[in-house]
Each structure stands twice: as structure tokens, then as C-alpha cells.
């Protein structure tokens, strides 16, 4: 939820409003910690649809943010060996697209190989915005193919760093292809009272 708030504030700032001016953040009572995330995002800028450089306008300064940026660039080139060098030996990768987490370098390699086989070479993963952290990073990203943005191909990822600055953990949430929000809301509206008993 904090990242959603951060995105609201980030979008608000990208429209040219000062953080001291009333905007979406104030309308939605955005918590202070989410505002801090958004301010970090706004310091970095936004990525863009430049397939030569997957996130050309992002200029991370934080140690982990730089690692994540390099990881995204190497993943877009499908350079698995380079990708692997950014992970700590005991990395834990949780991707909501898969049922179980991927653990360790071999787990990371398995995930990357599966993903490489799943996605065509034309797919590029582009960072839209990200926090600029040394030990923790959050990012919003999307997928492009042949220079065009793919509908419903968005996600958010969260990383933590090991002591030596490598990726110790990754948690990725992928936008669902099927939008079932209305069905879930109707389900809880109809059956919610039974859960309270």
C-alpha cells in the first residue's frame, strides 16, 4: 500500500506540482514514510521507452539501486551470467507469478532460465521509477516489445541488500492478466457477514 501512496505522490510531482502544494498526496492522506519513498523516486526521475538503455532517465546513486539498475539492463539483454553476479549466494527470490520462491544462486539461475524461455527476446523490462537506496530498493516497471509498451505487463519489485551490496532478496508482484477485483468485491459483499460470525 505504501508503494501505491508513493506512486500517487510521484505522479503528482511529475505533473510539476511542488511537494508543498496541495495535491493528490494530501487528498489521500498519504503517510509520511510513503512520501519519503516518493520523494526518492522523484529525485531519480522516470524511466522511459528507450530499448537501447532500459531506464535511460534513472540515475541511481545508492549502492543497491545501482546494482538493481545494472541487473535490469543485463536481464533485458538476456545475459544470464551477468545477471547472476548481482545476487548474493543465499538470495531468496519470490515472484508472485510462480508458486514457490527461488533460493540461492541455482534457484535464481532456474528462474532466469524459465523466464528467458517464457518471454520472447524482443521483451525488455523497463524501470519506470525506483527508490534510491543502499540497502533497500522498490521499483515500478513495465515490459515492452519491439519498442512498444505491452498492455497489462507491469509490476513492482522490492529488494534488500546483502552486506557486500548484492541482492539478498527480491519480492516481485506482477500485474494480473485477469482483473477479478469486481468479482472479489461481490464475493465479500455477499459472504462477508458469514466470516464475521
Short mmCIF file of C-alpha atoms in Angstrom, two decimals:
data_model
loop_
_atom_site.label_atom_id
_atom_site.label_comp_id
_atom_site.label_asym_id
_atom_site.label_seq_id
_atom_site.Cartn_x
_atom_site.Cartn_y
_atom_site.Cartn_z
CA UNK A 1 0.00 0.00 0.00
CA UNK A 2 2.87 2.36 0.79
CA UNK A 3 4.16 1.99 -2.75
CA UNK A 4 0.71 2.90 -4.12
CA UNK A 5 0.76 6.03 -1.99
CA UNK A 6 4.29 6.73 -3.18
CA UNK A 7 3.16 6.32 -6.78
CA UNK A 8 0.28 8.77 -6.23
CA UNK A 9 2.68 11.34 -4.82
CA UNK A 10 5.26 10.60 -7.51
CA UNK A 11 2.71 11.07 -10.31
CA UNK A 12 1.53 14.24 -8.58
CA UNK A 13 5.07 15.62 -8.52
CA UNK A 14 5.68 14.63 -12.13
CA UNK A 15 2.81 16.91 -13.10
CA UNK A 16 5.01 19.78 -11.97
CA UNK A 17 3.48 20.41 -8.57
CA UNK A 18 5.70 21.25 -5.65
CA UNK A 19 5.63 18.81 -2.73
CA UNK A 20 4.49 21.72 -0.54
CA UNK A 21 1.44 22.40 -2.72
CA UNK A 22 -1.85 20.59 -2.10
CA UNK A 23 -2.18 17.62 -4.42
CA UNK A 24 -3.17 14.00 -4.62
CA UNK A 25 -0.98 13.07 -1.67
CA UNK A 26 -2.85 15.41 0.67
CA UNK A 27 -6.25 14.38 -0.73
CA UNK A 28 -5.50 10.73 0.01
CA UNK A 29 -3.77 11.33 3.39
CA UNK A 30 -0.50 9.79 2.28
CA UNK A 31 1.62 8.63 5.26
CA UNK A 32 4.97 10.36 5.80
CA UNK A 33 7.03 7.20 5.11
CA UNK A 34 5.32 6.82 1.72
CA UNK A 35 6.04 10.46 0.94
CA UNK A 36 9.72 9.78 1.65
CA UNK A 37 9.66 6.90 -0.86
CA UNK A 38 8.00 9.13 -3.43
CA UNK A 39 10.50 11.94 -2.90
CA UNK A 40 13.33 9.48 -3.50
CA UNK A 41 11.57 8.36 -6.70
CA UNK A 42 11.22 11.95 -7.86
CA UNK A 43 14.93 12.56 -7.25
CA UNK A 44 15.74 9.72 -9.63
CA UNK A 45 13.26 10.65 -12.33
CA UNK A 46 11.37 8.26 -14.55
CA UNK A 47 12.49 5.56 -16.95
CA UNK A 48 11.26 5.51 -20.48
CA UNK A 49 10.64 3.69 -23.68
CA UNK A 50 14.23 3.55 -24.89
CA UNK A 51 15.07 -0.06 -25.62
CA UNK A 52 18.78 0.67 -26.10
CA UNK A 53 19.01 1.75 -22.48
CA UNK A 54 16.20 0.14 -20.46
CA UNK A 55 15.92 3.02 -17.99
CA UNK A 56 17.73 5.98 -19.50
CA UNK A 57 16.50 8.72 -17.17
CA UNK A 58 17.10 6.85 -13.93
CA UNK A 59 20.40 7.82 -12.39
CA UNK A 60 20.68 5.84 -9.17
CA UNK A 61 23.29 6.81 -6.62
CA UNK A 62 22.52 4.27 -3.87
CA UNK A 63 24.61 1.11 -3.82
CA UNK A 64 21.70 -1.33 -4.17
CA UNK A 65 19.84 0.95 -6.58
CA UNK A 66 22.87 0.86 -8.90
CA UNK A 67 23.02 -2.94 -8.62
CA UNK A 68 19.31 -3.29 -9.44
CA UNK A 69 19.64 -0.95 -12.41
CA UNK A 70 22.55 -3.00 -13.79
CA UNK A 71 20.61 -6.21 -13.15
CA UNK A 72 17.63 -4.89 -15.17
CA UNK A 73 19.91 -3.86 -18.03
CA UNK A 74 21.62 -7.26 -18.17
CA UNK A 75 18.27 -9.08 -17.87
CA UNK A 76 16.88 -7.12 -20.82
CA UNK A 77 19.89 -8.34 -22.81
CA UNK A 78 19.24 -11.90 -21.53
CA UNK A 79 22.80 -12.09 -20.23
CA UNK A 80 22.14 -14.67 -17.51
CA UNK A 81 25.77 -14.93 -16.40
CA UNK A 82 25.92 -11.20 -15.78
CA UNK A 83 22.53 -11.26 -14.02
CA UNK A 84 23.70 -13.97 -11.62
CA UNK A 85 26.70 -11.91 -10.46
CA UNK A 86 24.30 -9.39 -8.84
CA UNK A 87 22.81 -11.99 -6.46
CA UNK A 88 24.11 -12.98 -3.02
CA UNK A 89 24.84 -16.74 -2.69
CA UNK A 90 21.82 -17.25 -0.41
CA UNK A 91 19.40 -14.97 -2.33
CA UNK A 92 15.67 -15.62 -1.96
CA UNK A 93 13.52 -14.53 -4.92
CA UNK A 94 9.76 -14.51 -4.50
CA UNK A 95 7.83 -13.84 -7.70
CA UNK A 96 4.04 -13.99 -7.37
CA UNK A 97 3.90 -15.35 -10.91
CA UNK A 98 5.34 -18.62 -9.51
CA UNK A 99 4.10 -20.79 -6.64
CA UNK A 100 7.38 -21.24 -4.72
CA UNK A 101 10.32 -18.90 -4.04
CA UNK A 102 13.65 -19.46 -5.79
CA UNK A 103 16.51 -19.90 -3.31
CA UNK A 104 20.24 -19.47 -3.80
CA UNK A 105 22.23 -18.89 -6.98
CA UNK A 106 20.90 -22.09 -8.55
CA UNK A 107 17.34 -21.01 -7.76
CA UNK A 108 17.99 -17.60 -9.32
CA UNK A 109 19.51 -19.27 -12.37
CA UNK A 110 16.44 -21.55 -12.67
CA UNK A 111 14.08 -18.54 -12.50
CA UNK A 112 16.05 -16.63 -15.11
CA UNK A 113 16.19 -19.64 -17.44
CA UNK A 114 12.44 -20.26 -17.06
CA UNK A 115 11.71 -16.60 -17.70
CA UNK A 116 14.08 -16.48 -20.68
CA UNK A 117 12.23 -19.45 -22.23
CA UNK A 118 8.84 -17.92 -21.38
CA UNK A 119 9.42 -14.46 -22.87
CA UNK A 120 10.49 -13.65 -26.43
CA UNK A 121 13.85 -11.95 -26.96
CA UNK A 122 12.05 -8.78 -28.05
CA UNK A 123 10.76 -8.22 -24.49
CA UNK A 124 12.54 -5.51 -22.49
CA UNK A 125 11.95 -4.87 -18.80
CA UNK A 126 11.98 -1.11 -18.20
CA UNK A 127 12.25 0.60 -14.82
CA UNK A 128 9.64 3.36 -14.57
CA UNK A 129 10.57 4.67 -11.15
CA UNK A 130 12.57 3.45 -8.19
CA UNK A 131 13.81 4.43 -4.79
CA UNK A 132 17.49 5.24 -4.43
CA UNK A 133 18.63 3.05 -1.57
CA UNK A 134 21.84 1.46 -0.34
CA UNK A 135 20.15 -1.46 1.44
CA UNK A 136 16.52 -1.41 0.25
CA UNK A 137 15.03 -0.57 -3.13
CA UNK A 138 11.49 -0.55 -4.51
CA UNK A 139 10.69 -0.12 -8.20
CA UNK A 140 7.79 0.02 -10.60
CA UNK A 141 8.49 -1.45 -14.03
CA UNK A 142 6.82 -2.44 -17.28
CA UNK A 143 7.53 -4.68 -20.27
CA UNK A 144 7.99 -3.53 -23.85
CA UNK A 145 8.26 -5.49 -27.08
CA UNK A 146 9.83 -4.06 -30.23
CA UNK A 147 9.75 -0.59 -28.67
CA UNK A 148 6.05 -0.67 -27.74
CA UNK A 149 4.60 -0.98 -24.26
CA UNK A 150 2.70 -4.23 -23.64
CA UNK A 151 -0.74 -3.76 -22.01
CA UNK A 152 -1.14 -5.26 -18.52
CA UNK A 153 2.58 -6.07 -18.34
CA UNK A 154 3.51 -4.07 -15.26
CA UNK A 155 4.96 -4.98 -11.93
CA UNK A 156 6.56 -3.82 -8.72
CA UNK A 157 9.64 -5.31 -7.12
CA UNK A 158 11.28 -4.87 -3.74
CA UNK A 159 14.91 -5.76 -3.00
CA UNK A 160 17.16 -5.93 0.04
CA UNK A 161 20.94 -5.97 0.01
CA UNK A 162 23.47 -8.33 1.50
CA UNK A 163 26.38 -6.88 3.48
CA UNK A 164 28.51 -6.82 0.33
CA UNK A 165 25.86 -4.89 -1.64
CA UNK A 166 24.46 -7.79 -3.66
CA UNK A 167 20.76 -8.64 -3.96
CA UNK A 168 19.85 -10.68 -0.85
CA UNK A 169 16.12 -10.84 -1.53
CA UNK A 170 13.65 -9.89 -4.23
CA UNK A 171 9.87 -9.81 -3.96
CA UNK A 172 8.03 -9.19 -7.24
CA UNK A 173 4.34 -8.59 -7.79
CA UNK A 174 3.18 -8.92 -11.39
CA UNK A 175 0.01 -7.24 -12.65
CA UNK A 176 -2.67 -9.91 -13.09
CA UNK A 177 -3.80 -10.54 -16.63
CA UNK A 178 -7.34 -11.25 -15.44
CA UNK A 179 -8.88 -8.40 -13.45
CA UNK A 180 -11.09 -10.07 -10.86
CA UNK A 181 -11.50 -7.17 -8.43
CA UNK A 182 -15.21 -6.73 -9.04
CA UNK A 183 -15.86 -10.45 -8.57
CA UNK A 184 -13.90 -10.50 -5.31
CA UNK A 185 -15.72 -7.42 -4.06
CA UNK A 186 -19.10 -9.01 -4.84
CA UNK A 187 -17.99 -12.24 -3.13
CA UNK A 188 -17.02 -10.42 0.08
CA UNK A 189 -20.14 -8.29 -0.05
CA UNK A 190 -22.30 -11.42 -0.25
CA UNK A 191 -20.35 -13.67 2.10
CA UNK A 192 -18.50 -11.19 4.31
CA UNK A 193 -21.13 -11.28 7.09
CA UNK A 194 -20.57 -15.05 7.44
CA UNK A 195 -16.86 -14.52 8.10
CA UNK A 196 -17.62 -12.15 10.98
CA UNK A 197 -19.59 -14.81 12.87
#
